XYZ file of N, CA and C in Angstrom:
564
model
N 11.694 -161.526 -6.825
C 11.449 -160.253 -7.355
C 10.379 -159.423 -6.436
N 10.744 -158.154 -6.033
C 9.886 -157.474 -5.365
C 9.002 -156.540 -6.148
N 7.844 -156.473 -5.755
C 6.860 -155.655 -6.435
C 6.784 -154.213 -5.724
N 6.322 -153.297 -6.450
C 6.018 -151.897 -5.853
C 4.837 -151.890 -4.969
N 4.989 -150.932 -4.017
C 3.772 -150.807 -3.254
C 2.552 -150.545 -3.992
N 2.700 -149.943 -5.178
C 1.519 -149.580 -6.090
C 0.990 -151.021 -6.512
N 1.987 -151.716 -7.032
C 1.357 -153.126 -7.747
C 0.700 -153.895 -6.378
N 1.321 -153.864 -5.207
C 0.681 -154.745 -4.026
C -0.811 -154.119 -3.794
N -0.862 -152.583 -3.780
C -2.115 -152.139 -3.680
C -3.091 -152.375 -4.730
N -2.721 -152.380 -5.839
C -3.415 -152.661 -7.106
C -4.157 -154.300 -7.100
N -3.135 -155.060 -6.514
C -3.602 -156.368 -6.599
C -4.728 -156.756 -5.353
N -4.396 -156.025 -4.337
C -5.229 -155.992 -3.056
C -6.722 -155.525 -3.565
N -6.748 -154.360 -4.273
C -7.989 -153.794 -4.834
C -8.710 -154.809 -5.775
N -7.966 -155.428 -6.449
C -8.469 -156.382 -7.653
C -9.040 -157.352 -6.759
N -8.370 -157.973 -5.873
C -8.878 -159.016 -4.967
C -10.101 -158.678 -4.244
N -10.208 -157.647 -3.705
C -11.385 -157.061 -3.060
C -12.648 -157.109 -4.070
N -12.358 -156.388 -5.204
C -13.521 -156.331 -6.115
C -13.895 -157.710 -6.756
N -12.900 -158.510 -7.043
C -13.288 -159.799 -7.556
C -14.002 -160.523 -6.580
N -13.509 -160.556 -5.264
C -14.098 -161.279 -4.126
C -15.546 -160.806 -3.950
N -15.761 -159.482 -4.207
C -17.094 -159.006 -3.986
C -17.989 -159.514 -4.935
N -17.622 -159.767 -6.311
C -18.373 -160.044 -7.261
C -18.600 -161.623 -7.192
N -17.653 -162.412 -6.721
C -17.978 -163.744 -6.309
C -18.835 -163.978 -5.319
N -18.630 -163.160 -4.418
C -19.427 -163.450 -3.124
C -21.012 -162.943 -3.406
N -21.223 -162.103 -4.118
C -22.547 -161.841 -4.345
C -23.270 -162.607 -5.544
N -22.506 -163.504 -6.143
C -22.968 -164.486 -7.155
C -23.425 -165.674 -6.470
N -22.319 -166.276 -5.601
C -22.547 -167.588 -4.974
C -21.952 -167.627 -3.559
N -21.756 -166.721 -2.963
C -21.635 -166.554 -1.467
C -20.150 -166.467 -1.042
N -19.866 -165.952 -0.054
C -18.555 -165.545 0.322
C -17.815 -166.877 1.048
N -18.600 -167.433 1.927
C -18.066 -168.532 2.799
C -17.983 -169.924 1.820
N -18.770 -169.770 0.629
C -18.846 -171.056 -0.259
C -17.378 -171.182 -1.080
N -16.535 -169.865 -1.215
C -15.505 -169.930 -1.916
C -14.158 -169.851 -1.027
N -13.329 -170.686 -1.218
C -12.092 -170.822 -0.435
C -11.129 -169.680 -1.055
N -10.189 -169.588 -0.127
C -9.080 -168.620 -0.523
C -8.198 -168.820 -1.967
N -8.118 -170.213 -2.241
C -7.678 -170.539 -3.355
C -8.440 -170.147 -4.512
N -9.773 -170.203 -4.410
C -10.801 -169.945 -5.670
C -10.737 -168.560 -5.727
N -10.729 -167.681 -4.728
C -10.596 -166.134 -4.864
C -9.540 -165.670 -5.390
N -8.273 -166.234 -4.985
C -6.991 -165.888 -5.565
C -6.907 -166.283 -7.119
N -7.424 -167.542 -7.453
C -7.458 -168.044 -8.814
C -8.210 -167.003 -9.673
N -9.242 -166.453 -9.211
C -9.976 -165.627 -10.014
C -9.384 -164.361 -10.394
N -8.138 -163.956 -9.786
C -7.421 -162.783 -10.031
C -6.130 -163.357 -10.751
N -5.862 -164.704 -10.976
C -4.656 -165.114 -11.506
C -3.545 -165.497 -10.628
N -3.848 -165.598 -9.291
C -2.649 -165.798 -8.333
C -2.904 -167.099 -7.565
N -1.944 -167.566 -6.903
C -2.145 -168.649 -6.120
C -2.641 -168.364 -4.927
N -3.117 -169.508 -4.129
C -3.694 -169.266 -2.716
C -2.783 -168.766 -1.702
N -1.494 -169.113 -1.730
C -0.483 -168.736 -0.812
C -0.153 -167.132 -0.928
N -0.248 -166.675 -2.104
C -0.443 -165.067 -2.058
C -1.351 -164.230 -1.256
N -2.383 -164.937 -1.008
C -3.508 -164.271 -0.221
C -2.883 -163.709 0.994
N -2.176 -164.325 1.756
C -1.691 -163.666 2.955
C -0.688 -162.396 2.963
N -0.315 -162.227 1.744
C 0.505 -161.028 1.404
C -0.390 -159.609 1.545
N -1.824 -160.073 1.494
C -2.782 -158.994 1.214
C -3.673 -158.792 2.420
N -4.152 -160.114 3.229
C -4.998 -159.938 4.268
C -4.515 -161.116 5.228
N -4.509 -160.817 6.464
C -4.199 -161.797 7.494
C -5.225 -163.002 7.575
N -6.528 -162.785 7.256
C -7.498 -163.748 7.224
C -8.496 -163.619 6.295
N -9.250 -164.535 6.139
C -10.370 -164.633 5.097
C -11.475 -163.578 5.725
N -11.671 -163.416 6.961
C -12.648 -162.847 7.756
C -12.208 -161.315 7.378
N -10.746 -160.743 7.615
C -10.409 -159.548 7.241
C -10.733 -159.053 5.743
N -10.634 -160.094 4.800
C -11.143 -159.926 3.317
C -12.516 -159.568 3.383
N -13.232 -160.295 4.166
C -14.831 -160.235 4.071
C -15.176 -158.863 4.535
N -14.500 -158.425 5.545
C -14.859 -156.886 6.188
C -14.444 -155.897 5.175
N -13.278 -155.974 4.325
C -13.049 -155.106 3.258
C -13.952 -155.190 2.209
N -14.577 -156.491 1.739
C -15.444 -156.572 0.765
C -16.644 -156.005 1.161
N -17.316 -156.023 2.295
C -18.598 -155.373 2.855
C -18.083 -153.807 2.795
N -17.174 -153.468 3.246
C -16.894 -151.917 3.014
C -16.804 -151.490 1.584
N -16.148 -152.187 0.683
C -16.158 -151.798 -0.476
C -17.618 -151.862 -1.253
N -18.290 -152.953 -0.993
C -19.552 -153.019 -1.699
C -20.774 -152.290 -1.243
N -20.795 -151.986 0.206
C -21.800 -151.124 0.661
C -21.496 -149.647 0.510
N -20.271 -149.256 0.397
C -19.900 -147.852 0.167
C -20.097 -147.601 -1.303
N -20.114 -148.679 -2.357
C -20.369 -148.506 -3.582
C -21.705 -149.174 -4.178
N -22.626 -149.407 -3.211
C -23.778 -150.147 -3.629
C -24.591 -149.223 -4.624
N -25.543 -149.892 -5.342
C -26.489 -148.981 -6.085
C -27.331 -148.233 -5.218
N -27.926 -148.736 -4.249
C -28.881 -148.126 -3.339
C -28.019 -146.904 -2.519
N -26.729 -147.106 -2.313
C -25.844 -146.061 -1.518
C -25.426 -145.026 -2.571
N -25.122 -145.115 -3.694
C -24.516 -144.302 -4.464
C -25.486 -143.236 -4.965
N -26.627 -143.379 -4.804
C -27.790 -142.356 -4.980
C -27.696 -141.212 -3.916
N -27.122 -141.578 -2.927
C -27.270 -140.654 -1.822
C -25.937 -140.047 -1.559
N -24.830 -140.109 -2.382
C -23.519 -139.657 -2.447
C -23.319 -138.136 -2.898
N -23.900 -137.733 -3.816
C -23.732 -136.441 -4.295
C -24.735 -135.449 -3.905
N -24.389 -134.635 -3.006
C -25.310 -133.420 -2.595
C -26.452 -133.770 -1.906
N -27.565 -133.028 -1.720
C -28.840 -133.188 -1.170
C -29.543 -134.369 -1.974
N -30.330 -135.348 -1.148
C -31.130 -136.127 -1.899
C -32.502 -135.768 -1.710
N -33.191 -135.438 -2.965
C -34.530 -135.037 -3.127
C -35.599 -136.284 -2.852
N -36.728 -136.112 -2.833
C -37.510 -137.368 -2.698
C -37.656 -137.920 -4.164
N -37.737 -137.007 -5.159
C -37.792 -137.417 -6.560
C -36.625 -138.333 -6.877
N -35.363 -137.819 -6.418
C -34.100 -138.623 -6.861
C -34.128 -140.134 -5.888
N -34.490 -140.113 -4.713
C -34.721 -141.110 -4.013
C -35.813 -142.171 -4.787
N -37.013 -141.738 -5.142
C -37.876 -142.473 -5.979
C -37.167 -143.224 -7.199
N -36.603 -142.310 -8.045
C -35.541 -142.907 -9.076
C -34.947 -144.179 -8.636
N -34.053 -143.800 -7.614
C -33.085 -144.856 -7.164
C -33.715 -146.225 -6.854
N -35.002 -145.919 -6.165
C -35.756 -147.095 -5.627
C -36.217 -147.783 -6.773
N -36.750 -147.015 -7.787
C -37.062 -147.804 -9.053
C -36.027 -148.511 -9.805
N -34.968 -147.910 -9.756
C -33.741 -148.655 -10.558
C -33.434 -149.767 -9.407
N -33.532 -149.709 -8.295
C -33.181 -150.870 -7.444
C -34.074 -152.065 -7.714
N -35.216 -151.652 -7.839
C -36.494 -152.784 -7.828
C -36.766 -153.118 -9.265
N -35.824 -153.484 -10.023
C -36.021 -153.862 -11.477
C -35.488 -155.222 -11.766
N -35.862 -155.752 -12.925
C -35.361 -157.162 -13.124
C -33.799 -157.126 -13.492
N -33.427 -156.121 -14.070
C -31.858 -156.359 -14.422
C -30.927 -156.365 -13.157
N -31.532 -155.639 -12.173
C -30.835 -155.733 -10.840
C -30.974 -157.116 -10.284
N -32.221 -157.773 -10.389
C -32.520 -158.914 -10.027
C -31.789 -160.009 -10.435
N -31.379 -160.048 -11.780
C -30.743 -161.073 -12.644
C -29.328 -161.014 -12.587
N -28.734 -159.767 -11.921
C -27.314 -159.796 -11.774
C -26.767 -159.319 -10.618
N -26.903 -160.357 -9.855
C -26.620 -160.021 -8.253
C -25.005 -159.797 -8.176
N -24.204 -160.362 -9.214
C -22.815 -159.939 -8.969
C -22.325 -158.477 -9.356
N -23.296 -157.867 -9.994
C -23.148 -156.368 -10.319
C -23.915 -155.506 -9.429
N -24.820 -156.057 -8.437
C -25.748 -155.299 -7.887
C -25.435 -155.077 -6.429
N -26.443 -154.729 -5.736
C -26.318 -154.420 -4.297
C -25.803 -155.471 -3.352
N -24.911 -155.495 -2.467
C -24.456 -156.432 -1.749
C -25.374 -156.834 -0.640
N -26.186 -155.986 -0.284
C -27.126 -156.276 0.928
C -28.030 -157.349 0.871
N -28.780 -157.353 -0.151
C -29.471 -158.646 -0.353
C -28.766 -159.932 -0.707
N -27.699 -159.988 -1.427
C -26.693 -160.857 -1.717
C -26.113 -161.551 -0.584
N -25.621 -160.658 0.170
C -24.771 -160.941 1.339
C -25.168 -160.891 2.681
N -26.535 -160.371 2.950
C -27.059 -160.177 4.045
C -26.930 -161.196 5.177
N -27.400 -162.407 4.698
C -27.574 -163.588 5.614
C -26.140 -163.867 6.205
N -25.014 -163.870 5.164
C -23.755 -164.142 5.400
C -23.166 -163.090 6.381
N -23.400 -161.964 6.124
C -23.017 -160.756 7.091
C -23.588 -161.071 8.505
N -24.691 -161.479 8.698
C -25.449 -161.630 10.038
C -24.763 -162.862 10.711
N -24.135 -163.929 9.990
C -23.467 -164.849 10.598
C -21.798 -164.620 10.922
N -21.503 -163.532 10.287
C -20.014 -163.160 10.325
C -19.444 -162.625 11.712
N -18.286 -162.534 11.679
C -17.578 -161.890 12.895
C -17.939 -160.663 13.027
N -17.578 -160.119 14.414
C -18.260 -158.793 14.874
C -17.802 -157.626 13.828
N -16.473 -157.614 13.550
C -15.874 -156.552 12.542
C -16.591 -156.500 11.188
N -16.977 -157.549 10.769
C -17.882 -157.426 9.391
C -19.266 -156.909 9.840
N -19.965 -157.267 10.684
C -21.087 -156.770 11.151
C -21.219 -155.299 11.422
N -20.125 -154.973 12.101
C -19.904 -153.469 12.500
C -19.759 -152.639 11.219
N -18.859 -153.127 10.203
C -18.689 -152.461 8.839
C -20.196 -152.169 8.132
N -20.771 -153.438 8.231
C -22.290 -153.461 7.421
C -23.053 -152.333 8.229
N -23.155 -152.337 9.595
C -23.900 -151.209 10.194
C -23.608 -149.927 9.973
N -22.190 -149.581 10.002
C -21.797 -148.296 9.647
C -22.383 -147.831 8.382
N -22.060 -148.763 7.173
C -22.775 -148.090 6.042
C -24.311 -148.105 6.035
N -25.120 -149.099 6.416
C -26.545 -149.234 6.564
C -26.879 -147.768 7.411
N -26.214 -147.599 8.497
C -26.644 -146.376 9.175
C -26.434 -145.127 8.407
N -25.399 -145.033 7.692
C -25.152 -143.874 6.949
C -26.169 -143.525 5.763
N -26.457 -144.685 5.471
C -27.528 -144.826 4.325
C -29.064 -144.207 4.963
N -29.214 -144.939 5.946
C -30.521 -144.510 6.589
C -30.379 -142.971 7.052
N -29.545 -142.457 7.387
C -29.461 -141.126 8.026
C -29.678 -140.231 6.701
N -29.144 -140.528 5.551
C -29.299 -139.645 4.442
C -30.980 -139.584 4.095
N -31.428 -141.093 4.072
C -32.776 -141.205 3.670
C -33.700 -140.305 4.781
N -33.383 -140.489 5.891
C -34.160 -139.950 7.108
C -34.234 -138.492 6.990
N -33.188 -137.805 6.472
C -33.189 -136.539 6.288
C -34.037 -136.009 5.050
N -34.064 -136.951 4.004
C -34.961 -136.521 2.859
C -36.278 -136.801 3.134
N -36.514 -137.614 3.979
C -37.947 -138.189 4.177
C -38.432 -137.395 5.561
N -37.530 -136.750 6.230
C -38.017 -136.169 7.493
C -38.640 -137.460 8.508
N -38.130 -138.562 8.263
C -38.717 -139.594 9.215
C -37.828 -140.790 9.148
N -37.032 -140.870 10.366
C -36.145 -141.949 10.461
C -36.816 -143.430 10.458
N -37.700 -143.539 10.977
C -38.457 -145.077 10.891
C -38.932 -145.241 9.335
N -39.412 -144.318 8.733
C -39.834 -144.525 7.419
C -38.499 -145.023 6.538
N -37.337 -144.281 6.754
C -36.473 -144.709 6.045
C -35.909 -146.089 6.325
N -36.023 -146.577 7.585
C -35.555 -147.837 7.710
C -36.474 -148.740 6.922
N -37.762 -148.372 7.182
C -38.837 -149.412 6.480
C -38.681 -149.306 5.094
N -38.412 -148.488 4.239
C -38.229 -148.354 2.918
C -36.906 -149.241 2.732
N -35.833 -149.094 3.434
C -34.659 -149.798 2.991
C -34.842 -151.259 3.264
N -35.569 -151.604 4.371
C -35.902 -152.942 4.455
C -36.916 -153.631 3.384
N -37.711 -152.848 2.862
C -38.875 -153.210 1.850
C -37.923 -153.653 0.739
N -37.106 -152.579 0.328
C -36.357 -152.677 -0.898
C -35.472 -154.123 -0.817
N -34.637 -154.193 0.112
C -33.876 -155.285 0.249
C -34.605 -156.663 0.383
N -35.721 -156.737 1.060
C -36.420 -157.927 1.275
C -37.282 -158.232 0.107
N -37.620 -157.236 -0.748
C -38.437 -157.402 -1.891
C -37.382 -158.150 -3.099
N -36.145 -157.775 -3.017
C -35.388 -158.262 -3.807
C -34.808 -159.822 -3.379
N -34.720 -159.700 -2.257
C -34.392 -161.103 -1.734
C -35.691 -162.111 -2.166
N -36.785 -161.733 -1.736
C -38.055 -162.740 -2.110
C -38.038 -163.028 -3.515
N -37.911 -161.950 -4.486
C -37.993 -162.069 -5.756
C -37.082 -163.106 -6.490
N -35.791 -163.019 -5.718
C -34.782 -163.819 -6.412
C -35.128 -165.214 -5.991
N -35.679 -165.405 -4.914
C -36.080 -166.797 -4.353
C -36.972 -167.456 -5.338
N -37.876 -166.856 -6.083
C -38.795 -167.395 -6.926
C -38.272 -167.792 -8.154
N -38.985 -168.884 -8.669
C -38.489 -169.547 -9.859
C -38.810 -168.952 -11.118
N -39.990 -168.204 -11.371
C -40.602 -167.602 -12.377
C -40.644 -166.287 -12.502
N -40.227 -165.850 -13.831
C -39.940 -164.474 -14.133
C -41.115 -163.707 -13.698
N -42.399 -164.194 -14.091
C -43.789 -163.416 -13.933
C -43.960 -163.355 -12.147
N -43.554 -164.174 -11.632
C -43.525 -163.826 -9.995
C -42.723 -163.007 -9.667
N -41.436 -163.091 -10.032
C -40.511 -162.220 -9.507
C -40.761 -160.517 -9.866
N -41.230 -160.517 -11.067
C -41.791 -159.342 -11.756
C -43.103 -158.631 -10.505
N -43.901 -159.485 -10.388
C -44.954 -159.159 -9.541
C -44.585 -158.713 -8.190
N -43.515 -159.465 -7.661
C -42.962 -158.989 -6.210
C -42.305 -157.522 -6.523
N -41.563 -157.484 -7.341
C -40.899 -156.157 -7.621
C -41.936 -155.018 -8.003
N -43.001 -155.345 -8.800
C -44.101 -154.341 -8.832
C -44.959 -153.888 -7.776
N -45.164 -155.025 -6.975
C -45.893 -154.839 -5.768
C -45.096 -154.021 -4.677
N -43.916 -154.275 -4.707
C -43.050 -153.251 -3.807
C -42.911 -151.816 -4.136
N -42.622 -151.820 -5.615
C -42.607 -150.337 -6.146
C -43.902 -149.711 -5.836
N -45.079 -150.306 -5.830
C -46.167 -149.563 -5.629
C -46.526 -149.250 -4.062
N -46.187 -150.232 -3.243
C -45.976 -149.944 -1.835
C -45.287 -148.671 -1.441
N -43.953 -148.582 -2.202
C -43.196 -147.477 -1.861
C -43.754 -146.276 -2.450
N -44.509 -146.322 -3.481
C -45.035 -144.979 -3.904
C -46.056 -144.533 -2.982
N -46.816 -145.604 -2.257
C -47.874 -145.210 -1.450
C -47.196 -144.466 -0.107
N -46.045 -145.305 0.037
C -45.455 -144.742 1.466
C -44.921 -143.295 1.275
N -44.337 -142.960 0.001
C -43.721 -141.743 -0.201
C -44.784 -140.481 -0.445
N -45.826 -141.111 -1.144
C -47.187 -140.263 -1.214
C -48.337 -140.735 -0.582
N -48.399 -140.503 0.721
C -49.696 -140.974 1.362
C -50.683 -140.027 0.902
N -52.011 -140.806 0.887
C -53.238 -140.197 0.619
C -53.798 -139.164 1.549
N -54.287 -137.996 1.436
C -54.379 -137.002 2.493
C -55.716 -137.432 3.179
């Protein structure tokens, strides 16, 4: 039985979304093709009807996740004010985001894997990170500060997730929010 083009595209999208959640939770390279397909109720052999390789799927996961990331979505609609940026950063650096990597930003969850990935995966990540940095640069009128804030947010989440105790995790997030407040509102 042949499926419609629409069905194939829906299955492909479901595979990308499911793979993104699985990757952010436990790592992309740690899960085989059979496990990724099983998550959407299909056999491993059907994978190649949608992607030529697992690297091609990872490229698409990175595109999907970074274009829809929590930290990136706040930059999508219209001009980004400093106030809106600050609210976005506060939402990013909270315990709910820390506890739910599968629903959160892919940058801290997949950054190390992207760094070791094939060139197309890294190029896709660079495209979206540069787009985010450019929007923040316009808001802040400072390209270096935009990169520094982006790195601060991602790094704080990575470090906080590494810690075993919730009080330590909250301490890291709170320290990062304080640092960001000082960076965004320097004393005269």
